[in-house]
Tab-separated table of C-alpha atoms (C1' of nucleotides) in Angstrom:
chain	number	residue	atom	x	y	z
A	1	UNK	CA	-22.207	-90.280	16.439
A	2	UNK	CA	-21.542	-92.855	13.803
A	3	UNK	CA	-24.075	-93.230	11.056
A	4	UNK	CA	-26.758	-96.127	10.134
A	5	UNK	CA	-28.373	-97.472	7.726
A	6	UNK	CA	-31.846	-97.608	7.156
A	7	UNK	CA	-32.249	-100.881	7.517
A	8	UNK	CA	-30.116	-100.537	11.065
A	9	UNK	CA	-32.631	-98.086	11.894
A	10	UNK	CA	-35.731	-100.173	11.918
A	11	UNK	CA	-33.910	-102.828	13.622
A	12	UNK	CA	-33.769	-99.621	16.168
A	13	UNK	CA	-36.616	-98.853	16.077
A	14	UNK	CA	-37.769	-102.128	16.429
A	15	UNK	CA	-36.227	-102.885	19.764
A	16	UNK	CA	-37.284	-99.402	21.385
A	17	UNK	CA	-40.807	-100.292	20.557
A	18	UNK	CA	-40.683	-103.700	21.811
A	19	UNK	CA	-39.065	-102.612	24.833
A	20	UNK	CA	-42.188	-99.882	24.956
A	21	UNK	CA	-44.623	-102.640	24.762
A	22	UNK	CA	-43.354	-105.431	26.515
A	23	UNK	CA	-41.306	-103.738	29.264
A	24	UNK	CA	-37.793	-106.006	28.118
A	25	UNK	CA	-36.018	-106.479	25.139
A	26	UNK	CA	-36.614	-108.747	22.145
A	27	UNK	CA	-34.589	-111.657	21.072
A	28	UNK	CA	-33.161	-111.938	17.570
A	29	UNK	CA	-36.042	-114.465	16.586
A	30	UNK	CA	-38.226	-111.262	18.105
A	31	UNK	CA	-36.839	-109.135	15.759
A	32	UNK	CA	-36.762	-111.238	12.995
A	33	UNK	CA	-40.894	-111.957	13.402
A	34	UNK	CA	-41.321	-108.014	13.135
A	35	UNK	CA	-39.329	-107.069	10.223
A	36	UNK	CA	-39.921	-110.524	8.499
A	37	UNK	CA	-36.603	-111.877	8.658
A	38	UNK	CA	-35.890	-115.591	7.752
A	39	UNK	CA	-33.056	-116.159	9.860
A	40	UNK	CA	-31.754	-114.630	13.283
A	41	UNK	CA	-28.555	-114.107	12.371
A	42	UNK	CA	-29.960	-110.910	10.109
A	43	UNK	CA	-30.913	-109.611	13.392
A	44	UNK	CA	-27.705	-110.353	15.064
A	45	UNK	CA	-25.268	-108.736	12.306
A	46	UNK	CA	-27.651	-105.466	12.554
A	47	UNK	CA	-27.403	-105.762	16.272
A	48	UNK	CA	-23.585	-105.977	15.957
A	49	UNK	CA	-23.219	-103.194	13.589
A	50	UNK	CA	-25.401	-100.889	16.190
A	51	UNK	CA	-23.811	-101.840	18.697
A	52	UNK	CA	-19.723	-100.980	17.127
A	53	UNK	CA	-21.665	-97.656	16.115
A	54	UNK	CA	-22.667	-96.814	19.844
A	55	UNK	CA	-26.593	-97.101	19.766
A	56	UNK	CA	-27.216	-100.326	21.565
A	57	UNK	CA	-25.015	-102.205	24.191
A	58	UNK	CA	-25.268	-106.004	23.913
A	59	UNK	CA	-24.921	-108.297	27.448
A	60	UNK	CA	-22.838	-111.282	25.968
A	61	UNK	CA	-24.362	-114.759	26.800
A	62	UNK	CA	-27.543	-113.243	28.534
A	63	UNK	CA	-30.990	-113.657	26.832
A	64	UNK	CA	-32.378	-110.426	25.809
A	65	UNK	CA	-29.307	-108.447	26.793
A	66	UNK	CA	-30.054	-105.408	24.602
A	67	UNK	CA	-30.199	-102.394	25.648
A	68	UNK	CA	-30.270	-98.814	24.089
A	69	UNK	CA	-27.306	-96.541	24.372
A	70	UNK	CA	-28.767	-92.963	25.713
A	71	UNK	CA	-26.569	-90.653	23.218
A	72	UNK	CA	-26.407	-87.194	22.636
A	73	UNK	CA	-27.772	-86.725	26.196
A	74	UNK	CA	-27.419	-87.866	29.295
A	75	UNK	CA	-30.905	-87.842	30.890
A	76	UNK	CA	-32.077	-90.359	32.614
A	77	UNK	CA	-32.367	-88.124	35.750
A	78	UNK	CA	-34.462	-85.567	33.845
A	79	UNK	CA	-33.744	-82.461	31.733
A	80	UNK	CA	-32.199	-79.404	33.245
A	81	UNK	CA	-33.772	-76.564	33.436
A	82	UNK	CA	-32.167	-73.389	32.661
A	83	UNK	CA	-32.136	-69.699	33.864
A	84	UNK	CA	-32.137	-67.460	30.782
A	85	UNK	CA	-30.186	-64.754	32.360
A	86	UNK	CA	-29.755	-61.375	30.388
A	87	UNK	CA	-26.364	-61.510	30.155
A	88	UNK	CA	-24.287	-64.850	29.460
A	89	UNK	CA	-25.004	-68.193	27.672
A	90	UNK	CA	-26.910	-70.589	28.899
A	91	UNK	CA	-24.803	-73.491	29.350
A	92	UNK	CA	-25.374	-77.071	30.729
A	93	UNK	CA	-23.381	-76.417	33.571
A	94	UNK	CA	-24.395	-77.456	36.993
A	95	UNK	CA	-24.334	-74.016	38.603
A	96	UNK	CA	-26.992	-72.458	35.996
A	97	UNK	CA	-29.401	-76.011	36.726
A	98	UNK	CA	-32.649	-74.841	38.384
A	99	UNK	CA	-33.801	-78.407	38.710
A	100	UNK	CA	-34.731	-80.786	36.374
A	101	UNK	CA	-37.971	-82.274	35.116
A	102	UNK	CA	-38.369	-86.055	34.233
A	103	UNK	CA	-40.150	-86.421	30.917
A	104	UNK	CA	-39.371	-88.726	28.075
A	105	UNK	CA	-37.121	-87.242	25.144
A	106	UNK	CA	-39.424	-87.194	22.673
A	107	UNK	CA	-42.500	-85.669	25.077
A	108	UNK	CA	-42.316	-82.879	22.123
A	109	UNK	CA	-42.547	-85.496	19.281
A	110	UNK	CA	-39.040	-84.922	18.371
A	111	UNK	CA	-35.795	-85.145	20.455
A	112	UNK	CA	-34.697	-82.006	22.602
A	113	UNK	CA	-31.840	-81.089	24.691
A	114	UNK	CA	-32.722	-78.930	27.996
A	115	UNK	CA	-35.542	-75.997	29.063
A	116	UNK	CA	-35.259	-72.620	29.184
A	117	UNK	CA	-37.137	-70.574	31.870
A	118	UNK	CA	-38.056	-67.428	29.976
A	119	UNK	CA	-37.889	-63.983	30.969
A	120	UNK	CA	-39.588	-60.949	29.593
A	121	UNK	CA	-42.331	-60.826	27.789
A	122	UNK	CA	-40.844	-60.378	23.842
A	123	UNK	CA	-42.567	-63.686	22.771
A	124	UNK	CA	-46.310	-62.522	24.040
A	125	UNK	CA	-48.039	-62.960	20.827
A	126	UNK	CA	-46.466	-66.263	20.412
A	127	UNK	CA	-47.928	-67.624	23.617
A	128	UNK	CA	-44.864	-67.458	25.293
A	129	UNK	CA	-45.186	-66.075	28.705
A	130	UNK	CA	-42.804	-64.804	31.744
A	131	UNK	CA	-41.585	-68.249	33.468
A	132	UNK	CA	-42.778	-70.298	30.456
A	133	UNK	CA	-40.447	-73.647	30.165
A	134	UNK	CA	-39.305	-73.502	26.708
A	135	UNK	CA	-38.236	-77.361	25.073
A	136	UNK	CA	-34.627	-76.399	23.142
A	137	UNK	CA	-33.654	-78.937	20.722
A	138	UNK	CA	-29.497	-77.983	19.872
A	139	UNK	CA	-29.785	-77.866	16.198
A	140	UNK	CA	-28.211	-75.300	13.605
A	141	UNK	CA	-31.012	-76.714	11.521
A	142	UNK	CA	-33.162	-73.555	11.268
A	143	UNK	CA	-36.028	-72.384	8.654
A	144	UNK	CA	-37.552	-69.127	8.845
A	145	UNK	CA	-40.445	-68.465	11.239
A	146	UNK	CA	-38.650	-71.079	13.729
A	147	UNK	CA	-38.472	-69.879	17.344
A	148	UNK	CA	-34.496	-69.409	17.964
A	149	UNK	CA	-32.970	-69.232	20.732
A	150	UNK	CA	-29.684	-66.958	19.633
A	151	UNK	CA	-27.178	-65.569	21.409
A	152	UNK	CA	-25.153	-62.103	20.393
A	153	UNK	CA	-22.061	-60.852	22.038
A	154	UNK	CA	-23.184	-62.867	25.129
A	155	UNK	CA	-26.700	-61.883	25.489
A	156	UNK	CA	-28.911	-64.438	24.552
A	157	UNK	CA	-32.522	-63.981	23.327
A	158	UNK	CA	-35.715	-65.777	22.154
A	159	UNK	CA	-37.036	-64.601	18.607
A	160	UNK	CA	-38.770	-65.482	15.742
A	161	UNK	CA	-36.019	-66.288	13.350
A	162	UNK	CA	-35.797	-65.147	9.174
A	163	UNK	CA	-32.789	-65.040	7.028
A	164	UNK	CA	-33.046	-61.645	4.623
A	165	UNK	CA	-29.591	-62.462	2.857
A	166	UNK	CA	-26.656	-64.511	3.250
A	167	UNK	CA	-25.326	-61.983	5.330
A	168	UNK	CA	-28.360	-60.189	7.413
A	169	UNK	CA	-30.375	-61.988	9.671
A	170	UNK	CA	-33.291	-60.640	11.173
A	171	UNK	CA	-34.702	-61.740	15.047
A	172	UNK	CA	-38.083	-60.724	15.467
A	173	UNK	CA	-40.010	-60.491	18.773
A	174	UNK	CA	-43.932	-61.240	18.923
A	175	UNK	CA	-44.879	-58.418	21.122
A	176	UNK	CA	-45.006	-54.939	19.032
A	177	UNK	CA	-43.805	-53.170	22.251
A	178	UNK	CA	-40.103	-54.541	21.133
A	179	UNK	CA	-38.351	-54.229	18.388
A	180	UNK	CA	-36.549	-56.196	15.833
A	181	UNK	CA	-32.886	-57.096	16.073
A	182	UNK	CA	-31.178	-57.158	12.586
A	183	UNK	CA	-27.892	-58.714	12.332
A	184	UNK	CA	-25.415	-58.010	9.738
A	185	UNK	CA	-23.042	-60.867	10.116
A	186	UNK	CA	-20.288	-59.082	8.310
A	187	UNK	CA	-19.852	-57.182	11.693
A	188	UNK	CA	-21.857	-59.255	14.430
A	189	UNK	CA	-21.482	-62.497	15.681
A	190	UNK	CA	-24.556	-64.317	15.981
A	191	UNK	CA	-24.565	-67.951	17.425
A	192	UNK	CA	-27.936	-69.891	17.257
A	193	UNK	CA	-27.994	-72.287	20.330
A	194	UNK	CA	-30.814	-74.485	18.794
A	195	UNK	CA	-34.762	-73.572	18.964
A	196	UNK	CA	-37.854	-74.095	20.539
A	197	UNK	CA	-40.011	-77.213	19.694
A	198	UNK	CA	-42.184	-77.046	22.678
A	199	UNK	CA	-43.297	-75.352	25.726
A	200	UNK	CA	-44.290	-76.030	29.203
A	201	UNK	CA	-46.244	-73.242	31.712
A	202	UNK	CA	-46.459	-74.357	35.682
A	203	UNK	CA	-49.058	-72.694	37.509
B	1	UNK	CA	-53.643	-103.793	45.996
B	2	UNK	CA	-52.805	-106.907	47.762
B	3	UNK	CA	-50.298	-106.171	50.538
B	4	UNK	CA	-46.681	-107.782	49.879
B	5	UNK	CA	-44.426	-109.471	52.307
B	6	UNK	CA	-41.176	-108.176	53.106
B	7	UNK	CA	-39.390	-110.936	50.848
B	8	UNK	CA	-41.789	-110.556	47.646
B	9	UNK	CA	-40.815	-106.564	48.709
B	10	UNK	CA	-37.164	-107.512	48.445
B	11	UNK	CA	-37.306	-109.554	45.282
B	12	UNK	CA	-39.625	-106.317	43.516
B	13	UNK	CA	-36.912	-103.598	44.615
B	14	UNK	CA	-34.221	-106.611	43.282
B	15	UNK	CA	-35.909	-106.507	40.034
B	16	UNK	CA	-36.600	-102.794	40.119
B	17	UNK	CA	-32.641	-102.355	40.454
B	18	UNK	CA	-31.826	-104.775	37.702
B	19	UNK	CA	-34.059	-103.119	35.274
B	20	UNK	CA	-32.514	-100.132	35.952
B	21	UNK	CA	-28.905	-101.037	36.078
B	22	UNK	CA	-29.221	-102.761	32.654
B	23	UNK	CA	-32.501	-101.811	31.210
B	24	UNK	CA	-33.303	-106.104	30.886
B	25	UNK	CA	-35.140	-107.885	33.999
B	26	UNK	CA	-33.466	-110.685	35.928
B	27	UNK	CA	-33.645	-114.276	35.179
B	28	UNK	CA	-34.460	-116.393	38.145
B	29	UNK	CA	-30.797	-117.159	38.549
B	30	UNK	CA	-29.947	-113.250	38.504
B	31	UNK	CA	-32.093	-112.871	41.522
B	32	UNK	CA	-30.925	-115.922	43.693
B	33	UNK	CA	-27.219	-113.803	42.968
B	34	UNK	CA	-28.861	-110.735	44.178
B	35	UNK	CA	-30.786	-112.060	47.592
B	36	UNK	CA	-28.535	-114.939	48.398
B	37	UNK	CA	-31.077	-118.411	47.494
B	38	UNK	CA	-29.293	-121.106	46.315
B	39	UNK	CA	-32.466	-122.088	44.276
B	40	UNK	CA	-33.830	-120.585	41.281
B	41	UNK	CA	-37.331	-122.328	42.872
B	42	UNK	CA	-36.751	-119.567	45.628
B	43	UNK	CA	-37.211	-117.067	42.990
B	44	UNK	CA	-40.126	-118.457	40.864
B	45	UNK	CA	-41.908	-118.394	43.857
B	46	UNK	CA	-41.631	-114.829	45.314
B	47	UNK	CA	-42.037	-114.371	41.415
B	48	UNK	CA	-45.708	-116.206	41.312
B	49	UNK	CA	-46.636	-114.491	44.465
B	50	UNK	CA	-45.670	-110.976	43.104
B	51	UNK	CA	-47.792	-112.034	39.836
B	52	UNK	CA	-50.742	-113.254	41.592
B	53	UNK	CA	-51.005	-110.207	43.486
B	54	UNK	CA	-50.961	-108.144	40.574
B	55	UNK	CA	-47.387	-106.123	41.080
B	56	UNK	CA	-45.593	-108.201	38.443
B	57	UNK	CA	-46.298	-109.930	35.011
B	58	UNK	CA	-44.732	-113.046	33.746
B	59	UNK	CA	-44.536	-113.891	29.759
B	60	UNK	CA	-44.867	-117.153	29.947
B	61	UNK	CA	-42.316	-119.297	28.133
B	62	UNK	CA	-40.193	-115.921	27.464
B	63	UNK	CA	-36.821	-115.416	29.147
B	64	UNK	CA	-36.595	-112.449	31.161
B	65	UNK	CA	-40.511	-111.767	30.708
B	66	UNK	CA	-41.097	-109.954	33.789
B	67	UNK	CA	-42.711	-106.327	33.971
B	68	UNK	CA	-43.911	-103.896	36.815
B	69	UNK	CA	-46.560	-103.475	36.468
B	70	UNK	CA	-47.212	-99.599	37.629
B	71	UNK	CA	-49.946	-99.439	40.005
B	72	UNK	CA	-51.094	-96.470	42.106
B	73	UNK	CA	-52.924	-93.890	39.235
B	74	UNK	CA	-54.744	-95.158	36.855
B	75	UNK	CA	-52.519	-93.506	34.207
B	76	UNK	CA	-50.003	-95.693	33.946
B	77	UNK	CA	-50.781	-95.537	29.868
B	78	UNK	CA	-50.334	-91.598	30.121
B	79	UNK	CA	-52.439	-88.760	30.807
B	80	UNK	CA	-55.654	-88.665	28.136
B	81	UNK	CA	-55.727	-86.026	25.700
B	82	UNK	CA	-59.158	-84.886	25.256
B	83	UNK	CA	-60.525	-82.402	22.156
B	84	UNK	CA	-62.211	-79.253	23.525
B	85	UNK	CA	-65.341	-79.528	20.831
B	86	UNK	CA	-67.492	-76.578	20.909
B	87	UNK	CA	-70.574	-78.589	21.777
B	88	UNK	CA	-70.436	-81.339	24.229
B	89	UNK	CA	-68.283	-82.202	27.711
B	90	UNK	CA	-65.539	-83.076	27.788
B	91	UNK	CA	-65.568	-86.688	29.190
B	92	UNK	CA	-62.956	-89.866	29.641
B	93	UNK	CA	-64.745	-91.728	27.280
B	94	UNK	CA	-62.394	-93.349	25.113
B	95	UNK	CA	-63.930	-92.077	21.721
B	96	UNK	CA	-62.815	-88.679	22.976
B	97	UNK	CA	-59.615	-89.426	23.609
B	98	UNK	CA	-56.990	-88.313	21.008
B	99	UNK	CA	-53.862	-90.011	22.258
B	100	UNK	CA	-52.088	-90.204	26.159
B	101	UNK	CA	-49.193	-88.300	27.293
B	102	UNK	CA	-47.020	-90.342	29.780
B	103	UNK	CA	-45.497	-87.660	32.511
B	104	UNK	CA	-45.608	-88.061	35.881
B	105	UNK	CA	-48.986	-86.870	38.065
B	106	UNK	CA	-46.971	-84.470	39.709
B	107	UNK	CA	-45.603	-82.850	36.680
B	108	UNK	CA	-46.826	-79.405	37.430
B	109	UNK	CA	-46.946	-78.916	41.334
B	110	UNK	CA	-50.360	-80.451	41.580
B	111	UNK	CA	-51.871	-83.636	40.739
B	112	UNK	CA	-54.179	-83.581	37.614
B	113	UNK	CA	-56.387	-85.593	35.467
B	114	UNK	CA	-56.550	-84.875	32.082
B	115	UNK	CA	-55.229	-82.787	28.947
B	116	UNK	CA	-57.504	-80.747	27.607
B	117	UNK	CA	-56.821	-79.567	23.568
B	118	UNK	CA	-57.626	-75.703	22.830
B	119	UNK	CA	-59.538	-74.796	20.511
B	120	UNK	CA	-60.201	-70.772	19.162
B	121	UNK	CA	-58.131	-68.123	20.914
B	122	UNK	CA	-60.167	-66.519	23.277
B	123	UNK	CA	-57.389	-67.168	26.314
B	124	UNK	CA	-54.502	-65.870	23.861
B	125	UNK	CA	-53.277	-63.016	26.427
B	126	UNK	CA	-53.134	-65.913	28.655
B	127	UNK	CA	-50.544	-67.370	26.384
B	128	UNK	CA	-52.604	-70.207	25.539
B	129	UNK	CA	-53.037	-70.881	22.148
B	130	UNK	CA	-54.647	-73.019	19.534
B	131	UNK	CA	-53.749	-76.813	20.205
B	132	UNK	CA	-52.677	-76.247	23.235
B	133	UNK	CA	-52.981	-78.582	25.741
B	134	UNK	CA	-54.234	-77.468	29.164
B	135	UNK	CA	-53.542	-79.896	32.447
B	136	UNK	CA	-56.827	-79.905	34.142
B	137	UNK	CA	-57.595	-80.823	37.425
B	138	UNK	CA	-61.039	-81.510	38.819
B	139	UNK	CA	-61.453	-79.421	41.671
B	140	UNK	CA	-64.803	-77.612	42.485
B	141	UNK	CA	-61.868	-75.501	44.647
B	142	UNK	CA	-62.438	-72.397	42.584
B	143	UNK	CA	-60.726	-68.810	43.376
B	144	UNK	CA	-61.276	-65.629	41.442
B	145	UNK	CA	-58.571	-65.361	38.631
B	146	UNK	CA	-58.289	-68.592	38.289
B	147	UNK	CA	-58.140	-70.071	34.214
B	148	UNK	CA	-61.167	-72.691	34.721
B	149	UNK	CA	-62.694	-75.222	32.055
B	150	UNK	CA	-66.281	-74.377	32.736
B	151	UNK	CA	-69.723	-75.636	30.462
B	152	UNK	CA	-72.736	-74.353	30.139
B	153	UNK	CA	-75.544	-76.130	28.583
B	154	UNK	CA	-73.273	-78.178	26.910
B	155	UNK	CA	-70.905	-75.707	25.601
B	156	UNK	CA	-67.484	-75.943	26.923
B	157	UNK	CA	-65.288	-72.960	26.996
B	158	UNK	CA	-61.807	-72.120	28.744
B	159	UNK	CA	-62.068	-68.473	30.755
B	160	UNK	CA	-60.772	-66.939	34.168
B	161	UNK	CA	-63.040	-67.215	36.520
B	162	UNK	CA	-64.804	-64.388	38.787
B	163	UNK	CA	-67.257	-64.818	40.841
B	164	UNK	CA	-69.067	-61.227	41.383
B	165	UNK	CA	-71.970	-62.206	43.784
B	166	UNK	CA	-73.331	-65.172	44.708
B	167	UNK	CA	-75.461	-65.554	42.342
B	168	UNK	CA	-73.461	-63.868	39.505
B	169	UNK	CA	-70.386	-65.679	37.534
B	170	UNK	CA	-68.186	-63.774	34.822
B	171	UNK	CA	-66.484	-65.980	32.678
B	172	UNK	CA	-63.387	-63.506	31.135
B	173	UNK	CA	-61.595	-64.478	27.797
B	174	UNK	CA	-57.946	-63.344	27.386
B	175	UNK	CA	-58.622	-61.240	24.166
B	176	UNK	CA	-60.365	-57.993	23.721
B	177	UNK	CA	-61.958	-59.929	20.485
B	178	UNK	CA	-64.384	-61.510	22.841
B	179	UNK	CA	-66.834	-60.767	25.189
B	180	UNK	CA	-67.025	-61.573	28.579
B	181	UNK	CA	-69.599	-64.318	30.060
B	182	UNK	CA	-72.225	-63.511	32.364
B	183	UNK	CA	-73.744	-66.209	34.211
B	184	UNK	CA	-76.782	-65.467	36.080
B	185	UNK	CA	-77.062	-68.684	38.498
B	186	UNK	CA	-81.065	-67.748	38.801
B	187	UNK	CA	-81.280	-68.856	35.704
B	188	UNK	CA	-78.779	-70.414	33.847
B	189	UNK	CA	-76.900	-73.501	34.606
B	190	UNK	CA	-73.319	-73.523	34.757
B	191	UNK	CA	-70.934	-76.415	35.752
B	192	UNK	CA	-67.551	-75.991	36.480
B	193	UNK	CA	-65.609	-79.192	35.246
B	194	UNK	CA	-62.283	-77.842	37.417
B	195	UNK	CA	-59.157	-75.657	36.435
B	196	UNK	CA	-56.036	-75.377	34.794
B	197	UNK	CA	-52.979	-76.076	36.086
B	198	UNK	CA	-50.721	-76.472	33.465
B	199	UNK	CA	-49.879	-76.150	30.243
B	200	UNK	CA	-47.928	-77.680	27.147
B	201	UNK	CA	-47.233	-77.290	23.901
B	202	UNK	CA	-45.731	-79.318	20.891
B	203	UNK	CA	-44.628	-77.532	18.049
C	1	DA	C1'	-8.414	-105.498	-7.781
C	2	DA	C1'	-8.857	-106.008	-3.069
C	3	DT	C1'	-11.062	-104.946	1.184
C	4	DA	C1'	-14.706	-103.883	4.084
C	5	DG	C1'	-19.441	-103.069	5.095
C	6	DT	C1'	-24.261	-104.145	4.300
C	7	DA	C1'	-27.964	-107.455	3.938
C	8	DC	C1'	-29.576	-111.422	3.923
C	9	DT	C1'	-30.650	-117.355	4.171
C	10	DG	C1'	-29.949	-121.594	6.463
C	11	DA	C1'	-28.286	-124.782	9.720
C	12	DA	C1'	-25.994	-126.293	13.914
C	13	DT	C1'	-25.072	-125.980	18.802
C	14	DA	C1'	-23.747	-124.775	23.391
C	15	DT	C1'	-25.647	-122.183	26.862
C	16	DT	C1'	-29.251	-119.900	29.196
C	17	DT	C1'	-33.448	-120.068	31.261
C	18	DA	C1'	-38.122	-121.141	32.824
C	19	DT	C1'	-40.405	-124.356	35.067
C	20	DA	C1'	-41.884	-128.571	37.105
C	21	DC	C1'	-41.268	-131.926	40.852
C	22	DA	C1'	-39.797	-133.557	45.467
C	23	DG	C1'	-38.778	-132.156	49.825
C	24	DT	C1'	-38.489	-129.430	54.661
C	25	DA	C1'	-40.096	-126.011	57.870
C	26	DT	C1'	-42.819	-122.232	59.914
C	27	DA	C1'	-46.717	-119.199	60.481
C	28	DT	C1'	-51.497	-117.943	59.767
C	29	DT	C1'	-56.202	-118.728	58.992
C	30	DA	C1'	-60.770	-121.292	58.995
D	1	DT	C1'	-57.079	-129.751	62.874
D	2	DA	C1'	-56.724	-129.055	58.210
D	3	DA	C1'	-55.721	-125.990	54.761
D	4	DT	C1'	-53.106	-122.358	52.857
D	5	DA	C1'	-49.420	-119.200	52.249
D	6	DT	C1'	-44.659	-118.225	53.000
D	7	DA	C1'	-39.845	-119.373	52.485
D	8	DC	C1'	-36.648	-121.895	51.281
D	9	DT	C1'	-32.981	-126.258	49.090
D	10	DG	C1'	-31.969	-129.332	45.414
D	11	DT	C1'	-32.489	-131.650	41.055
D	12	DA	C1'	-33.900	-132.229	36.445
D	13	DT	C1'	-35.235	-130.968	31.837
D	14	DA	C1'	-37.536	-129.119	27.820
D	15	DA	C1'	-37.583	-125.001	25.547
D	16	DA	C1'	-35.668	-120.583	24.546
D	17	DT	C1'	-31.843	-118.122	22.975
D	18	DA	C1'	-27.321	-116.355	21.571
D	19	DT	C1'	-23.910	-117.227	18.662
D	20	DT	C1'	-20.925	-119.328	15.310
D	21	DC	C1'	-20.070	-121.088	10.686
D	22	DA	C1'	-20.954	-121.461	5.713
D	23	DG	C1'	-22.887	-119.336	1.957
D	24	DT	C1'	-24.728	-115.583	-1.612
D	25	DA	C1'	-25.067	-110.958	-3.340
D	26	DC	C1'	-24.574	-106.110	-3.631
D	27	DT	C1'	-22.179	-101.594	-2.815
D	28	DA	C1'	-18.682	-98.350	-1.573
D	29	DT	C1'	-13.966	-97.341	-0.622
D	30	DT	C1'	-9.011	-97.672	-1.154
DNA sequence: AATAGTACTGAATATTTATACAGTATATTA
DNA sequence: TAATATACTGTATAAATATTCAGTACTATT
C-alpha cells in the first residue's frame, strides 16, 4: 500500500471520524470546517490523492460519495478465527477458519489481522489460558518482551519473545513447567507470524 | 418502539442495503430507483414517518443525512467500562464509566451488561489479570465454580464462587497469595452483583 | 532544468439534492 | 363524520455540493 502524507492522513482521519459520528460521509466544505481549510478544493486534491493511493473510493457526481477502502484486510464479515494446531502454520485459509467474530479492527486499540485459539498451557503466567482467543496483528515489528507468535520448521508456538544477539533468539514460555526455546538462526529457521496485542476468553 | 408499516419496512431495509453497498445513505432519488416511485415526495415521506417513529434520523439541510438509528439494547454507544475500585459498587453511573466498547451483546455466547476493569491479581490462575476487562452479566443464576463479581459491605472483589451450606459462602481467589472468603450469611451481608462471562484484554 | 507531487487560496458553475406545495386515493381511528 | 395516517404522482426551487479552472509556493525526483 502506497504511502501518505501527513497531511493526507488527517484528511483520513477526518472522514473516518465523521463517518463515526454522523453515520455518512462529509463533504469537502465538511472537511475543510475541521481541519480549517479556506477553500474546498484543499479537501478535494487530498481526497484525490487518497483515493489514486487506494484508501478512499470516491462516487463521481454523488454528494458525500466517500467511502473508505478496507485494505490490508478483508473483514467486513468478521475476523477468522484460527486453530493453532501443533504441527503446521496457521494460515488464512478457509479450511483452518473456526468461525469468525465481528468486532471492529481496532477493538485492541491498534489494527490486527485474525485470532488464534490457543492450546496448551505455556503462556499461564501471562494470563493466557487453554481456548483463549489471542488478537494477532501480522507485523515483523517486534521488541523484546512482545508476545510472538513464531513458527519453527512448521510448528508454530506462542512465547515471550527477546533477541540475545543478531544471531540467537530466545522464545520464552510463562509457565516454569516448560522450557525455553533458543534459536540459533545460523542453523534454524525461525519465521515470526506477527504477535499478540490482545486477548479474548469465552466462557 | 413504534411499529412500522410494511412500506416504511421496505424503504429501512432499502436504506440498510445502500449503506452497506456503498458505505453513503440514499438520496431521495436513490430510493424511488430502488422501490419503483416516480416521486422523490414518495420517499420523503416513508422518510418522515421512519423519523417520527424514531428508526431513522434526518440532518436537516444535509444531503444524504440519514442514520439508523440502532434500537433494541441500550448499548448502541458500546458496552460501559466500569473501574473495579476497592471501595464502592460498581454502578452505571456515568462518573464511573471509563470509556464504551462497541461489540455486539452476543459477543461471548451470552448476553451481558457491562465491562468490569481488574484490579490486583487475586484471580491470576484464572488467567485474569490486571486491567483486564471482565464481561459481566447480572444474573442472581449462581452455580458453584462459577468466577462471580460479588460485594460485601461495599467492597467489591472478583472470586469463584462456592456455596458450602446455606448459610455459608466461600469466595476463592485464583492465587495461593490470598486467602479465601468466608461469608457467614448469619451475619454478614453479601450481594452478588452477577458473573463473568467473558473476558478481554488490550495490550 | 524540467517534471511531478504536495499544499494550499479563491472564484465560478453545473449538478445534485432536500424539501415544499398541490393533488388523488384508501384505510383507520375517534 | 371528521380527522389522521398511509401511499403515492408531479412540479418547482432554493440550497447544498462536487468539480473545474486559475493561481501561488514549496519539495523531491529525474
Amino acid at each position: 500500500m502506497k504511502e501518505i502524507t501527513i497531511q493526507q492522513n488527517k484528511v483520513l482521519d477526518c472522514i473516518q471520524e465523521y463517518i463515526n459520528k454522523t453515520g455518512f460521509p462529509p463533504t469537502r466544505a465538511d472537511i475543510c470546517r475541521k481541519l480549517g481549510f479556506k477553500s474546498p478544493n484543499s479537501a478535494e486534491t487530498h481526497l484525490r490523492a487518497l483515493e489514486k493511493k487506494g484508501y478512499i473510493t470516491i462516487e463521481s457526481g454523488a454528494s458525500r460519495g466517500i467511502s473508505l477502502v478496507n485494505h490490508g484486510n478483508d473483514h467486513d464479515n468478521g475476523f477468522p478465527i484460527i486453530g493453532l494446531v501443533a504441527a503446521g502454520s496457521p494460515t488464512l485459509a478457509s479450511e483452518n477458519i473456526e468461525k469468525t467474530v465481528n468486532c471492529p479492527a481496532n477493538f485492541f486499540g491498534s489494527n490486527f489481522d485474525y485470532f488464534l485459539r490457543v492450546r496448551g498451557l505455556s503462556m499461564k503466567d501471562a494470563g493466557i489460558m487453554e481456548d483463549d482467543l489471542i488478537a494477532v496483528k501480522k507485523t515483523q515489528d517486534i521488541k523484546n518482551g512482545d508476545i510472538v507468535i513464531a513458527r519453527i520448521e512448521d510448528e508454530v508456538t506462542v512465547k515471550y519473545f527477546e533477541r540475545k544477539s543478531p544471531e540467537l533468539i530466545k522464545l520464552k514460555p510463562a509457565n516454569k513447567d516448560f522450557n525455553d526455546i533458543e534459536v540459533d538462526l545460523r542453523n534454524t529457521e525461525i519465521f515470526i507470524e506477527g504477535k499478540s496485542i490482545g486477548l479474548i476468553r469465552e466462557n
